RNA sequence: GCGCUCGUAGCUCAGCUGGAUAGAGUACUCGGCUACGAACCGAGUGGUCGGGAGUUCGAAUCUCUCCGAGCGCACCA
């Protein structure tokens, strides 16, 4: 028998039956998988939904629907239960034939076309290139990458992008920090500001420049500190004055320092993410927005629609007209565009590039920013509903019962690289997506590091490895398993595994639709549990040749689903551990 | 003060668009390897789904309200 997804098949049967019983009704046919096996394989609640409009008892309506249900060779029996559920029991063969389907689909098992080829851009991480990635960025990276994989698997055309904030004040602060450290190497000591970047990586960049160019960028400390207000009174003014002096004293050389620091940090982040299995189709430079005049154009578009006014020498966007609590500055009184203005231009540019849907993965602290950006898009004549913001809550690292706090500026943080080194990429990727994104994540270092049965990622990988070992011990060609007589799969553990296996495509589609890759992680734990259960209940390498083939075909199919699912999460599927 | 997110077993968390007796891991108490890897499996203990009200055949899920937690309310990015 050819495999047909039972849900699709049954939904069609019910649709025909309901059309007879209640021709005018427009209820959507819903089929659930009951939690209890005694409630059958699928349950339909249509009778209860129709009872009111038909003014009949739900159980009576259920009886009529069942009577009108077309016959199917895949259905064992149908019964009325509880307040009016219609429970459907499938014939075993309708489940067993799934095995052949999975083996034929291979790496594509679980793939769907719910995305219909829609072009989606997912922008994620987008951390300022002012220091190493830390564990906070890791969650956005793991989430974004897994979401992108899930959506691609669900039939979307996915484009992964990283927005590089290479134009703002933070980059100037990094350039200044690097230069001050460089001056120290040259014997010129300027008090290092407390609000500059403190990390050792800044010193390493300074040493790098010194090794390449000696004292070429050396300037006298007295000149660097000339006319700078005291740090204690006005730390920000102090920093800005130092930056201004640096630009003046270095002239064109400032661009070199700035560019060096940018390239170093960007390269470091790219390597880090690549090792983490997180790759992008494009790294979009904020600077190019300025250089290409796209910000001028975006602001002009707002202005043309009458949403810009001038006050106190600055240009303001009337975002209160779009639900924001306060109007926002887009161009400061010093003539420099705000980050917000660049972001408007960036998002308009995303739409101009032809994406049907644009997803931003942001840290939860940016939630207040959503209304502003959407308002600006609307004001500029774009459809704000095409922008979807996925907020990811913070990850908090725990070790030995202690919370580890972090701050980029002070240089006190656990880097993503350190975390990966300690717990490994697989456990890291898995733990990051194990919670739904709007839930705070307690990242338990001790648990992630434990190479024991307590660690869920090993539980799943072990299931995969176990299957591989059995197939190795068997020694045959897995391609021959496609011909196995799957009707021999009758054991309760085998049927349970078949049911679970059949859910995989739905899970993948849900993970994409709800932007919830954690659904895949939870599913894989259950799939692994069913496999382990079967492993203990039944022996695979038995003397009965037909039964052996059938069981091997089943676990081979299971291994494919495990591998496909783990791949969505960026976790490896080892053949031995 | 206003806004966003959250509150489920001792702990960490799932629970899909409202469905039947609310689940898993962990911890605790028992039990299972001369079979393909015990990094595994099985059984038990453990709940006023933060409190209250509403919507309906039916609510952990939707609405309102109160309590509590995190985050945000810049001419920063």
XYZ file of C-alpha atoms (C1' of nucleotides) in Angstrom:
654
model
C 0.000 0.000 0.000
C 1.250 3.506 -0.846
C 1.609 5.871 2.056
C -0.868 8.719 2.348
C -0.595 11.069 5.272
C -3.513 9.894 7.459
C -4.503 13.379 8.537
C -4.897 14.607 4.983
C -6.754 11.472 4.016
C -9.146 11.581 6.982
C -9.753 15.303 6.664
C -11.012 14.714 3.134
C -13.343 11.941 4.315
C -14.731 14.122 7.079
C -15.116 17.073 4.751
C -17.359 14.987 2.500
C -19.350 13.634 5.428
C -19.907 17.039 7.030
C -20.965 18.469 3.676
C -23.797 15.914 3.683
C -24.855 16.336 7.290
C -24.625 20.118 7.407
C -24.400 21.491 3.849
C -24.500 25.135 4.953
C -21.879 24.838 7.641
C -18.382 26.123 7.171
C -16.610 24.464 10.076
C -12.987 23.676 9.499
C -12.191 20.001 9.863
C -9.790 19.507 12.735
C -8.086 16.252 13.506
C -6.138 15.825 16.724
C -3.950 13.041 17.909
C -5.498 11.980 21.208
C -3.144 11.645 24.141
C -4.611 8.301 25.076
C -4.226 5.310 22.778
C -7.712 4.098 23.736
C -9.075 7.191 22.009
C -7.787 6.015 18.662
C -5.250 7.442 16.269
C -7.125 10.585 15.349
C -10.066 12.431 16.877
C -12.442 14.824 15.179
C -14.477 17.427 17.069
C -16.674 18.546 14.167
C -19.857 17.137 15.741
C -19.499 19.298 18.843
C -18.908 22.377 16.764
C -21.929 21.672 14.584
C -24.306 20.703 17.395
C -25.269 24.270 18.221
C -26.193 25.432 14.733
C -27.984 22.159 14.003
C -29.742 22.334 17.365
C -28.985 18.695 18.004
C -27.174 16.618 20.562
C -23.437 16.405 19.662
C -23.429 12.614 19.912
C -26.386 12.448 17.532
C -24.549 14.658 15.041
C -21.490 12.452 15.439
C -23.579 9.433 14.520
C -24.799 11.142 11.369
C -21.284 12.133 10.362
C -20.044 8.589 10.854
C -22.928 7.258 8.761
C -22.009 9.664 5.975
C -18.287 8.917 6.141
C -17.028 7.377 2.857
C -15.509 3.921 3.216
C -11.722 3.718 3.404
C -9.355 0.784 3.214
C -7.155 2.584 5.720
C -9.712 2.887 8.505
C -10.186 0.070 11.012
C -13.101 1.507 12.978
C -14.751 4.753 13.979
C -16.517 5.398 17.265
C -18.306 8.102 19.202
C -16.743 8.970 22.518
C -17.150 11.350 25.417
C -19.180 14.491 24.725
C -19.176 13.863 20.977
C -15.681 13.145 19.746
C -15.358 10.926 16.714
C -12.385 8.651 17.261
C -10.756 7.035 14.270
C -8.663 3.888 14.500
C -6.399 3.253 11.537
C -5.643 -0.168 10.122
C -2.071 -1.164 10.958
C -1.089 -1.219 7.294
C -1.970 2.458 6.965
C 0.774 3.166 9.516
C 3.231 0.486 8.467
C 3.542 1.730 4.905
C 5.091 4.908 6.296
C 8.424 3.090 6.464
C 8.750 2.765 2.699
C 7.744 6.383 2.317
C 10.450 7.581 4.714
C 13.147 5.436 3.121
C 12.242 6.784 -0.307
C 12.227 10.398 0.910
C 15.551 10.064 2.747
C 17.049 13.449 3.591
C 13.806 15.053 2.428
C 11.602 13.272 4.949
C 9.892 16.006 6.939
C 10.175 18.573 4.199
C 6.971 20.381 3.282
C 5.827 23.137 1.011
C 3.832 25.210 3.464
C 6.078 28.154 2.598
C 5.161 27.902 -1.098
C 8.526 29.267 -2.157
C 7.921 32.615 -0.485
C 11.080 34.709 -0.168
C 11.947 35.330 3.454
C 14.845 37.255 4.847
C 15.955 36.484 8.371
C 18.270 38.968 10.006
C 19.862 37.769 13.213
C 22.795 38.180 15.590
C 23.805 41.586 14.161
C 25.971 42.205 17.207
C 28.127 45.315 17.196
C 31.598 44.321 16.008
C 33.147 45.885 19.078
C 34.245 42.735 20.856
C 33.929 38.964 20.926
C 30.538 37.284 20.732
C 29.327 36.317 24.174
C 26.800 33.803 25.420
C 23.976 36.314 24.970
C 24.641 36.538 21.228
C 24.833 32.754 21.115
C 21.155 32.335 21.726
C 20.179 34.698 18.920
C 22.630 32.899 16.651
C 21.387 29.409 17.484
C 17.744 30.455 17.349
C 18.062 32.370 14.086
C 20.045 29.638 12.372
C 17.624 26.915 13.474
C 14.605 28.982 12.509
C 16.126 29.617 9.086
C 16.720 25.875 8.654
C 13.160 25.049 9.703
C 11.663 27.600 7.331
C 13.818 26.434 4.450
C 12.717 22.847 5.215
C 9.106 24.048 5.167
C 9.450 25.376 1.657
C 10.448 28.998 2.162
C 13.236 30.561 0.160
C 15.381 31.737 3.043
C 18.031 34.454 2.974
C 20.185 34.853 6.088
C 21.608 38.272 6.828
C 23.811 39.932 9.441
C 23.557 43.711 9.852
C 26.967 45.181 10.591
C 26.823 48.309 12.742
C 30.025 49.757 11.329
C 29.028 53.389 11.273
C 28.183 54.459 14.784
C 29.704 55.903 17.897
C 30.402 52.486 19.390
C 32.835 51.776 16.570
C 34.530 55.121 17.232
C 34.879 54.158 20.863
C 36.467 50.877 19.862
C 38.855 52.649 17.478
C 39.782 55.112 20.220
C 40.257 52.311 22.750
C 42.545 50.474 20.370
C 44.548 53.587 19.609
C 45.000 54.503 23.290
C 46.351 51.005 23.965
C 48.615 51.415 20.958
C 49.921 54.734 22.340
C 50.718 52.966 25.614
C 52.912 50.558 23.658
C 54.697 53.617 22.302
C 55.255 55.081 25.750
C 52.509 57.677 25.438
C 50.141 57.298 28.367
C 46.664 58.807 28.304
C 44.394 57.785 31.178
C 42.262 54.957 29.780
C 38.589 55.967 30.133
C 36.402 53.733 32.268
C 33.700 53.750 29.594
C 36.047 52.687 26.789
C 36.444 49.004 25.861
C 38.434 47.272 28.578
C 38.881 43.786 27.126
C 42.262 42.233 26.434
C 41.354 41.821 22.800
C 41.766 45.611 22.470
C 45.353 45.338 23.646
C 45.933 42.521 21.197
C 44.725 44.658 18.323
C 47.030 47.453 19.488
C 49.927 45.019 19.484
C 48.928 43.905 16.012
C 49.064 47.446 14.672
C 52.345 48.083 16.467
C 53.890 44.936 14.983
C 52.836 45.978 11.479
C 53.546 49.690 11.554
C 55.758 50.519 14.536
C 55.234 54.053 15.775
C 53.602 55.365 12.622
C 50.377 56.269 14.482
C 52.101 57.633 17.566
C 51.008 61.078 18.765
C 51.969 62.989 21.906
C 49.846 62.200 24.927
C 49.549 65.877 25.827
C 47.951 66.596 22.455
C 45.546 63.685 22.763
C 44.314 64.915 26.116
C 44.277 68.611 25.136
C 41.040 70.411 25.977
C 39.288 67.245 27.096
C 36.795 67.707 29.956
C 37.416 65.709 33.114
C 36.174 62.118 32.935
C 34.719 62.289 36.417
C 32.411 65.225 35.557
C 31.193 64.136 32.134
C 32.330 60.677 31.059
C 30.520 60.772 27.714
C 31.806 64.241 26.803
C 35.244 63.112 27.872
C 35.085 60.163 25.501
C 33.694 62.203 22.615
C 36.393 64.829 23.024
C 39.073 62.139 22.914
C 37.528 60.727 19.750
C 37.472 64.205 18.186
C 41.124 64.699 19.074
C 42.006 61.309 17.662
C 40.329 62.125 14.372
C 42.024 65.517 14.206
C 45.496 64.281 15.134
C 45.413 61.184 12.974
C 43.621 62.638 9.963
C 43.254 59.943 7.288
C 45.172 57.542 9.547
C 42.145 57.424 11.834
C 40.300 55.510 9.139
C 43.051 52.924 9.175
C 42.748 52.344 12.945
C 38.974 52.264 12.667
C 39.076 49.892 9.717
C 41.637 47.636 11.354
C 39.550 47.257 14.500
C 36.404 46.653 12.456
C 37.960 43.993 10.249
C 39.562 42.240 13.212
C 36.333 42.037 15.187
C 34.173 41.213 12.211
C 36.533 38.459 11.130
C 36.652 37.083 14.637
C 32.872 37.027 14.887
C 32.532 35.415 11.483
C 34.968 32.651 12.382
C 33.283 32.106 15.702
C 29.844 31.787 14.124
C 31.060 29.614 11.281
C 32.576 27.171 13.763
C 29.208 27.259 15.518
C 27.524 26.202 12.281
C 25.923 29.603 11.814
C 26.464 31.041 8.364
C 25.018 34.020 6.517
C 24.242 34.720 2.899
C 25.154 38.346 3.357
C 26.820 40.703 5.813
C 25.118 44.031 5.287
C 27.149 47.114 6.123
C 25.378 50.038 7.786
C 27.970 52.314 6.196
C 26.783 51.459 2.712
C 23.424 52.961 3.650
C 25.118 56.271 4.395
C 27.441 56.112 1.389
C 24.705 55.263 -1.086
C 22.447 58.034 0.189
C 19.762 55.563 1.210
C 19.190 57.304 4.532
C 18.681 60.651 2.824
C 16.192 58.945 0.577
C 14.339 57.240 3.423
C 14.003 60.459 5.388
C 12.931 62.269 2.237
C 10.208 59.673 1.749
C 8.920 60.322 5.247
C 9.167 64.046 4.669
C 7.245 63.836 1.423
C 4.402 62.106 3.259
C 4.388 64.878 5.844
C 5.685 62.913 8.826
C 8.844 64.921 9.514
C 9.144 68.211 11.374
C 12.003 70.329 12.627
C 12.465 71.291 16.254
C 15.477 72.417 18.307
C 17.616 72.100 15.194
C 16.861 68.421 14.770
C 14.590 66.504 12.390
C 11.853 64.499 14.105
C 9.673 61.675 12.852
C 6.112 61.981 14.099
C 5.953 58.355 15.297
C 3.189 59.184 17.781
C 0.876 59.218 14.752
C 1.651 55.481 14.437
C 1.147 54.381 18.009
C 4.553 55.238 19.446
C 4.594 56.975 22.804
C 6.932 59.745 21.756
C 8.211 61.322 18.536
C 11.730 60.298 17.545
C 14.737 62.150 16.225
C 16.057 60.972 12.871
C 18.677 63.676 12.309
C 20.446 65.304 15.237
C 21.111 69.010 15.606
C 24.737 68.245 14.708
C 23.589 66.983 11.312
C 24.284 63.305 11.982
C 21.611 60.704 11.386
C 20.492 58.577 14.317
C 20.718 54.801 14.338
C 16.942 54.813 13.950
C 17.183 56.687 10.639
C 19.669 54.123 9.338
C 17.365 51.340 10.466
C 14.423 52.812 8.574
C 16.538 52.981 5.448
C 17.775 49.439 6.035
C 14.283 48.021 6.362
C 12.984 49.884 3.333
C 15.955 48.468 1.481
C 15.029 44.953 2.601
C 11.593 45.335 1.075
C 13.036 46.817 -2.094
C 15.159 43.723 -2.478
C 11.952 41.785 -3.043
C 11.469 39.771 0.126
C 7.866 38.782 0.770
C 8.533 38.580 4.431
C 11.247 40.056 6.614
C 12.055 38.574 10.014
C 14.193 40.364 12.579
C 15.524 38.368 15.492
C 16.063 40.820 18.334
C 17.005 40.631 21.959
C 14.045 41.157 24.273
C 15.433 44.511 25.402
C 14.547 45.914 21.961
C 10.818 45.330 22.270
C 10.085 49.026 22.686
C 11.684 49.579 19.306
C 9.162 47.562 17.291
C 6.352 50.119 17.166
C 8.802 52.786 16.053
C 10.224 50.820 13.128
C 6.850 49.555 11.977
C 5.437 53.058 12.228
C 8.232 54.416 10.074
C 7.722 51.705 7.460
C 4.050 52.518 7.288
C 4.777 56.231 7.084
C 7.120 55.597 4.181
C 4.401 53.708 2.353
C 5.587 50.142 3.073
C 3.441 47.400 4.590
C 4.535 47.025 8.233
C 2.908 43.604 8.525
C 5.557 42.162 6.254
C 8.071 42.803 9.032
C 7.938 40.190 11.765
C 10.015 40.656 14.871
C 10.984 37.566 16.836
C 12.059 38.584 20.308
C 14.523 36.330 22.049
C 14.768 36.576 25.814
C 18.080 36.696 27.585
C 20.203 33.706 28.356
C 21.621 33.556 31.829
C 24.592 31.355 32.500
C 24.648 29.270 35.672
C 27.582 27.411 37.081
C 27.802 25.736 40.454
C 24.505 27.353 41.462
C 25.920 30.805 40.688
C 24.578 33.244 38.120
C 27.300 34.651 35.870
C 26.626 38.239 34.843
C 28.211 39.920 31.887
C 28.923 43.250 30.290
C 30.701 43.820 26.984
C 32.096 47.214 27.840
C 33.719 46.168 31.096
C 35.171 43.085 29.469
C 33.526 40.829 32.022
C 31.683 38.137 30.191
C 31.873 34.542 29.065
C 32.519 34.465 25.343
C 30.626 32.219 22.966
C 33.962 30.673 22.033
C 34.692 29.768 25.652
C 31.244 28.296 26.044
C 31.618 26.227 22.889
C 34.989 25.044 24.057
C 33.618 23.908 27.359
C 30.374 22.223 26.343
C 30.917 21.524 22.636
C 28.999 22.873 19.664
C 26.300 20.193 19.735
C 25.247 20.644 23.346
C 25.528 24.393 22.912
C 23.253 24.572 19.880
C 20.781 22.198 21.480
C 20.561 23.946 24.853
C 20.060 27.319 23.227
C 16.948 26.207 21.350
C 15.568 23.918 24.014
C 13.426 26.739 25.405
C 10.860 28.637 23.411
C 12.304 31.988 22.472
C 10.057 34.146 24.657
C 11.096 32.214 27.731
C 14.104 33.234 29.782
C 16.858 30.707 29.357
C 18.824 29.380 32.265
C 21.863 27.859 30.631
C 23.116 25.282 33.076
C 26.829 24.889 32.347
C 27.241 21.887 34.596
C 24.418 20.000 32.879
C 25.552 20.949 29.389
C 29.091 19.818 30.170
C 28.074 16.530 31.704
C 28.824 13.663 29.344
C 26.186 11.592 31.032
C 22.658 10.364 30.778
C 21.493 13.633 32.281
C 22.291 15.467 29.103
C 19.359 15.438 26.626
C 21.467 16.015 23.549
C 23.362 12.786 24.193
C 20.079 10.981 24.701
C 19.065 11.807 21.136
C 22.471 11.265 19.611
C 22.694 7.941 21.418
C 19.511 6.792 19.723
C 21.060 7.623 16.371
C 24.326 5.897 17.241
C 22.517 2.816 18.546
C 20.704 2.381 15.242
C 23.924 2.841 13.320
C 25.625 0.161 15.396
C 22.804 -2.305 14.818
C 22.859 -1.729 11.079
C 26.642 -2.144 11.118
C 26.330 -5.387 13.044
C 23.796 -6.577 10.498
C 26.191 -5.696 7.687
C 23.649 -5.640 4.866
C 22.843 -2.940 2.347
C 20.229 -0.541 3.718
C 18.885 0.006 0.207
C 17.514 -3.538 0.298
C 15.356 -2.618 3.287
C 12.932 -0.745 1.022
C 11.491 -4.124 0.032
C 10.884 -5.293 3.610
C 7.482 -6.707 4.521
C 6.448 -3.990 6.945
C 3.183 -5.696 7.831
C 5.318 -7.726 10.239
C 5.588 -4.648 12.469
C 2.884 -5.440 14.995
C 4.508 -5.008 18.380
C 3.084 -2.198 20.503
C 6.494 -0.530 20.649
C 6.824 -0.712 16.886
C 3.416 0.867 16.358
C 4.215 3.593 18.870
C 7.410 4.404 17.000
C 5.530 4.420 13.692
C 3.031 6.910 15.089
C 5.792 9.150 16.334
C 7.669 8.945 13.074
C 4.560 10.028 11.202
C 4.373 13.250 13.210
C 7.722 14.554 12.025
C 6.538 16.534 8.964
C 3.832 18.235 11.023
C 6.351 19.149 13.702
C 8.681 20.687 11.146
C 5.843 22.669 9.610
C 4.731 23.897 13.039
C 8.264 24.891 13.981
C 8.406 27.024 10.863
C 4.905 28.498 11.159
C 5.233 29.365 14.821
C 8.879 30.325 14.567
C 9.542 27.787 17.286
C 12.505 25.483 16.626
C 12.227 24.177 20.181
C 9.327 22.053 18.940
C 11.836 20.054 16.910
C 14.068 19.593 19.965
C 11.189 18.273 22.057
C 9.988 16.048 19.262
C 13.431 14.507 18.863
C 13.536 13.681 22.564
C 10.247 11.823 22.186
C 11.317 10.087 19.013
C 14.521 8.973 20.747
C 12.508 7.770 23.740
C 10.309 5.607 21.492
C 13.388 4.206 19.802
C 15.031 3.353 23.121
C 11.778 1.780 24.256
C 11.650 -0.420 21.178
C 15.330 -1.267 21.555
C 14.690 -2.772 24.954
C 11.408 -4.438 23.966
C 12.420 -6.091 20.718
C 15.537 -7.608 19.301
C 16.291 -6.543 15.749
C 18.761 -9.150 14.547
C 16.459 -12.154 14.834
C 16.501 -15.453 12.908
C 13.164 -14.749 11.222
C 14.568 -13.078 8.096
C 11.363 -11.202 7.128
C 10.850 -9.855 10.638
C 14.490 -8.803 10.828
C 14.190 -6.905 7.535
C 11.012 -5.198 8.696
C 12.512 -4.069 11.991
C 15.730 -2.898 10.411
C 13.713 -0.922 7.869
C 11.823 0.731 10.721
C 14.905 1.768 12.670
C 16.651 2.864 9.510
C 13.683 5.151 8.817
C 13.872 6.389 12.407
C 17.534 7.161 11.994
C 16.731 9.295 8.945
C 14.189 11.335 10.894
C 16.618 11.778 13.785
C 19.318 12.929 11.429
C 17.048 15.321 9.540
C 15.744 16.787 12.790
C 19.170 17.217 14.342
C 20.351 18.890 11.153
C 17.622 21.516 11.530
C 19.061 22.358 14.934
C 22.642 22.321 13.725
C 23.514 19.285 15.841
C 25.574 16.397 14.488
C 24.220 12.853 14.215
C 27.119 10.544 15.170
C 27.260 6.854 14.228
C 29.140 6.104 17.412
C 29.781 7.925 20.626
C 3.587 55.733 36.074
C 2.993 53.567 30.929
C 4.248 49.447 27.640
C 6.172 44.368 26.203
C 7.110 39.319 27.958
C 6.382 35.716 31.576
C 4.044 32.901 36.159
C 2.327 24.943 35.141
C 5.172 19.044 40.073
C 10.628 20.296 45.203
C 13.927 22.142 40.742
C 14.324 23.132 35.036
C 10.515 23.304 31.532
C 6.740 21.269 27.332
C 1.549 21.650 26.442
C 0.121 22.893 18.754
C -5.796 26.884 16.125
C -9.656 26.170 23.280
C -10.807 19.258 23.705
C -11.427 13.758 26.977
C -7.943 11.579 33.339
C -2.482 18.465 32.609
C 2.924 15.843 30.534
C 8.581 15.239 30.227
C 13.461 15.667 32.416
C 15.588 15.978 37.199
C 15.307 14.677 42.405
C 13.436 10.716 45.671
C 11.782 5.062 46.316
C 11.796 0.284 43.908
C 12.874 -3.069 39.726
C 15.410 -4.752 34.790
C 21.931 -6.569 31.122
C 25.068 -14.591 29.444
C 20.551 -10.930 23.441
C 22.061 -5.502 18.340
C 26.157 -0.369 23.399
C 22.657 0.107 30.584
C 24.921 7.381 27.738
C 19.138 2.551 28.025
C 14.195 0.719 29.886
C 9.920 -0.075 33.447
C 6.968 1.148 38.086
C 5.831 4.564 42.144
C 5.714 9.378 45.014
C 4.833 14.519 43.548
C -0.337 19.720 40.819
C -5.849 24.834 43.649
C -1.826 25.318 35.872
C -0.022 32.782 40.583
C -5.398 34.621 42.891
C -10.358 36.020 41.279
C -14.194 36.844 37.625
C -16.056 36.247 32.548
C -16.850 33.948 27.452
C -19.047 28.194 26.108
C -20.894 22.024 25.200
C -15.551 22.334 27.167
C -10.310 27.027 29.514
C -3.414 25.833 31.490
C -4.816 27.951 26.514
C -9.247 33.439 24.874
C -11.046 38.378 27.673
C -10.946 41.515 32.141
C -8.869 42.466 36.955
C -5.450 41.938 40.963
C -0.572 39.925 42.755
C 4.521 38.732 41.535
C 9.114 38.540 38.228
C 12.214 40.198 33.991
C 12.873 43.921 30.343
C 11.969 48.660 27.957
C 10.409 53.892 28.047
C 17.651 58.682 24.648
C 19.378 63.939 19.742
C 22.855 55.262 22.584
C 23.389 51.408 19.256
